[in-house]
Amino acid sequence: MRRLAASLIAAALSALLAAAPAAAEFGLKDLSVTFTGASGAPPLQAGSHPDTFTTFFEANTIDLGGGEELPEEEFKDLEVELPPGLVATPTPVPRCASADFLTIDFAHFFSNCSNANVVGVARVAVGFGPKKPGVETFVQGVPVFNLAPAPGSAAKLGFVVLGVPVTFEAGVNPNPPYNVQVHVTNIPQALQFYGSELRIWGTPADPSHDSERGFCAHSGQKQKCPVNLPRTPYFTMPRSCTGPLLTRFAARSWQHPERPPTIAETLTPPGATGCEKLTFTPTIAAKPTTRSAESGSGLDFALHFDDEGLTSPDGVAQSDIKKAVVTLPEGMTVNPSVAQGLAVCTPLQYEHESVKSESGEGCPEASKVGNVEVETPLLEGKLLKGELYVARQDDPASSAPGAENPFDSLIAIYMVIKDPELGILVKLPGKVEPDPRTGRLITTFGEPGFEVPQFPFSEFRFHFREGARSPLITPPRCGSYTSTAVFTPWSGGPAYSTAADFQISSGPGGAPCPPAGAPPFHPRFQAGALNNDAGSYSPFYMRLQRADGEQDMTKFSSILPPGELGSLAGVGKCPDAAIAVAKAKTGRQELAAPSCPASSLIGHTLAGAGVGEALTYVGGQVYLGGPYHGDPLSVISVTPAVAGPFDAGTVVVRLALTLNPKTAEVEVDGAASDPIPHILEGIVLKVRDLRVYVDRPNFTLNPTSCEESRTKATLFGSFLDVFSAADDVPVDLSSRYQAANCAGLGFKPRLALQLKGGTKRGGHPGLTATYTPRKGDANVKGLLVRLPRSAFLDQAHIRTICTRVQFAAKACPKGAQYGYIKAWTPLLDEPLQGPVWLRSSSHKLPDLVFDLHGLVDVEVATRIDSVKGGIRARVEAAPDAPLSKVELRMQGAKKGLIVNSRDLCGVVSRANVEFSGHNGKVFTAKPAMGPDCGGKRKQKRP
């Protein structure tokens, strides 16, 4: 910063230098900017401290005739931009107070500032009218003083010419390349201004300048004016060797202040050289704000330069940093918890950040994630402060480069350093790249077009905030971790690499360090209906949780309680094409226009990600889908991954869904399902809380049994490798479930039996059985049917049977089919239907198996036997599922299993039936066995 002041002075001097425009045009001519060394040779060495810095210019004039000249117009304002990298120390000597500077001895036209305030001398060409031929207009030996600047300027210089004070202030250009600017404003009109030469000393306190210092400068006597001050260098040459140094001037006149400024430029060849001699040895320190593993953390990062040559008049400064690439250790990742409540800084808001802007007038306060502090030897005792803001994420739909942030990246940050007192504003964007596989963070400042400004500093400190929503997560295990940095110098030399270590010494929350090997895994599981009234519709809820420091959740299987079923009647299915569309959308696009049809929506999800007590929650939708990986149905979780300002796309997780054919239990088939995401766009999710709400109205139906049961789950942990399913470890979980008020359910089903054909004694009639329950009753669990004594089992007709192996392989021989069954349920749009097989069993006789197929498959085994020659059929464990109607048709004749012991016509035969409900109630009936007698004879009761 002190260099800034010096540069400001140089700029002011250079303001006198500008390429001369054509005659009779307002502007400058004979412009030059020169540097000299102690020997008089140009100080070409990059990073060195020149002995003098001199600017010269004359004003364009109008020829009045007779050799007289007059400036075309009078100078009002002059702005000078010094070459990038040329810096100055604002206080190489003490500053003179403004009151002393303006106290003028008009006998000698001398200011009341002391010799200790002098930084150089000026020759100024002035007059009180037209310039006469042969008349010297330059006033010799005017001292240039270092003055106390007004708020908003880093430095101020001034001199007095013929009693008129002239001042110029210096500061940092608020725009790249952040070079030094010098402003001379409202140049006095008391004198006619023809030109100026300013010579600023590179080391103002050096004794070599004693003969030109202060009073000695214009006393006309050979004497010395020494000062007892340390030899502090004023200027430092650029630390980059890029050719001639460009100085740019912009001037306005009192006659036409509204016009655009007249621009002039000059080059000082050959520019700085010897960059290969510059040293470049920055060091870093980096550590999280906590030593606990897998915990929310800020980051303290420091960059240090030990540059003795910068402040030594005979030394050479180190190179400045042009680009910095910092890589945090693997395992230290972005914390999803940071997203909740976080805002972003848009390009327009970033642009509005000015040296005078108050907090929130540019980047929103809610987008702030850290602070910056900068120390430089040029501003001894002054600490520059700044903030770090999160930039807006790139929108893939935007085709304009840099529309959201300069790098079109997921994560970018803005560094804004400002000091209103010194008028300093530096803004620099940084790119943050999470590794897409590991989440490892690489932060870069100095991408092409956004290079780090050429200003030397001794300390550069970043602090990313800590707290419940801190931006980072520490590594998951105790031990030593290394951050690395690669710095590219402005000198053009090779990149310099350095590193810093930090320690993780405890487990999450200060607990003991996690044991070696696989992290622990003790997930929690909850599930149940919000209203457990038996036989009623109720939303069903399921929740999985894990603690910080435990293995990630990778896959999930579940079995709902028996009888907890979904009503699929009238529910649509999300087609595969829509699922593919969802996967390709951004999260905000999916939120604006859901891909799956509303008719397929059955619930929603809520996922909490991050570490610590404050998680970021993201909601999603649950849809019913078609077959998936061999299972008949699927559940599609569609989650627009929009958390705070970030959009990581649309996460689609498809879970295979099936029905246990024997128990009719709903099962989530984890083996055929998608894994739970671990990382998105390089953001390691750290999913800690998963909630599923199946809450479509009149969708989830409670069982009619009040026996205690459980919702079962199997959750897989990531073990050692979160990216490989090969070493995943399952944990069995369960949650108690029990319906209530079963006694309040009725139970009075009806069974109609009808015989077809074969009415004679020895005949083999077919059998049709129609089961019809009452709506709202408990579901049937067991059924015992004893046919009348007139019906015997003809074991001779039991010929082909299906083995259990054949049945499991769906390869029963055709001859093993002895009937057909069809069942209607209010839960499905279409009935289930299928063959009735005789299947081998562990009993004396084969079982009669109802093999129902449709949207789902159901298998009900019926045990048949013969008691005293009569037929008995028993269903012991029918699923707790609602039925509207069941129709069973058993074959007769050659495939009939029933044989008559007498003529059936003329006599009414009845079966004995005992129904048992899932609610524990029992109902008995004696339905008549209606033979197919053609209505010829009345049947009599036996």
CSV table of N, CA and C in Angstrom, one decimal, residues 560-564 663-665 703-705 709-710 737 880:
chain,number,residue,atom,x,y,z
A,560,LEU,N,-43.2,-54.6,4.7
A,560,LEU,CA,-44.2,-53.9,5.4
A,560,LEU,C,-44.9,-55.0,6.3
A,561,PRO,N,-45.6,-54.5,7.3
A,561,PRO,CA,-46.3,-55.5,8.2
A,561,PRO,C,-47.4,-56.2,7.4
A,562,PRO,N,-47.7,-57.5,7.7
A,562,PRO,CA,-48.7,-58.2,7.0
A,562,PRO,C,-50.0,-57.4,7.0
A,563,GLY,N,-50.6,-57.3,5.8
A,563,GLY,CA,-51.9,-56.6,5.7
A,563,GLY,C,-51.8,-55.2,5.5
A,564,GLU,N,-50.6,-54.6,5.5
A,564,GLU,CA,-50.4,-53.2,5.2
A,564,GLU,C,-50.2,-53.1,3.7
A,663,THR,N,-47.6,-64.6,1.6
A,663,THR,CA,-48.2,-63.8,2.7
A,663,THR,C,-48.8,-62.5,2.2
A,664,ALA,N,-48.6,-62.1,1.0
A,664,ALA,CA,-49.1,-60.8,0.4
A,664,ALA,C,-48.4,-59.7,1.1
A,665,GLU,N,-47.3,-59.8,1.7
A,665,GLU,CA,-46.5,-58.7,2.3
A,665,GLU,C,-45.9,-57.9,1.2
A,703,PRO,N,-54.0,-53.3,8.1
A,703,PRO,CA,-54.5,-54.7,8.2
A,703,PRO,C,-55.7,-54.8,9.1
A,704,THR,N,-56.4,-55.9,9.0
A,704,THR,CA,-57.6,-56.1,9.9
A,704,THR,C,-57.2,-57.0,11.1
A,705,SER,N,-56.0,-57.4,11.2
A,705,SER,CA,-55.5,-58.2,12.3
A,705,SER,C,-54.8,-57.2,13.3
A,709,SER,N,-47.0,-57.1,15.1
A,709,SER,CA,-46.2,-57.4,14.0
A,709,SER,C,-45.1,-56.4,13.9
A,710,ARG,N,-44.3,-56.4,12.8
A,710,ARG,CA,-43.2,-55.5,12.7
A,710,ARG,C,-43.0,-55.1,11.2
A,737,TYR,N,-45.2,-52.8,15.1
A,737,TYR,CA,-46.4,-52.3,14.5
A,737,TYR,C,-47.6,-53.1,15.0
A,880,ASP,N,-54.0,-61.3,4.7
A,880,ASP,CA,-54.8,-60.2,5.2
A,880,ASP,C,-55.0,-59.2,4.2
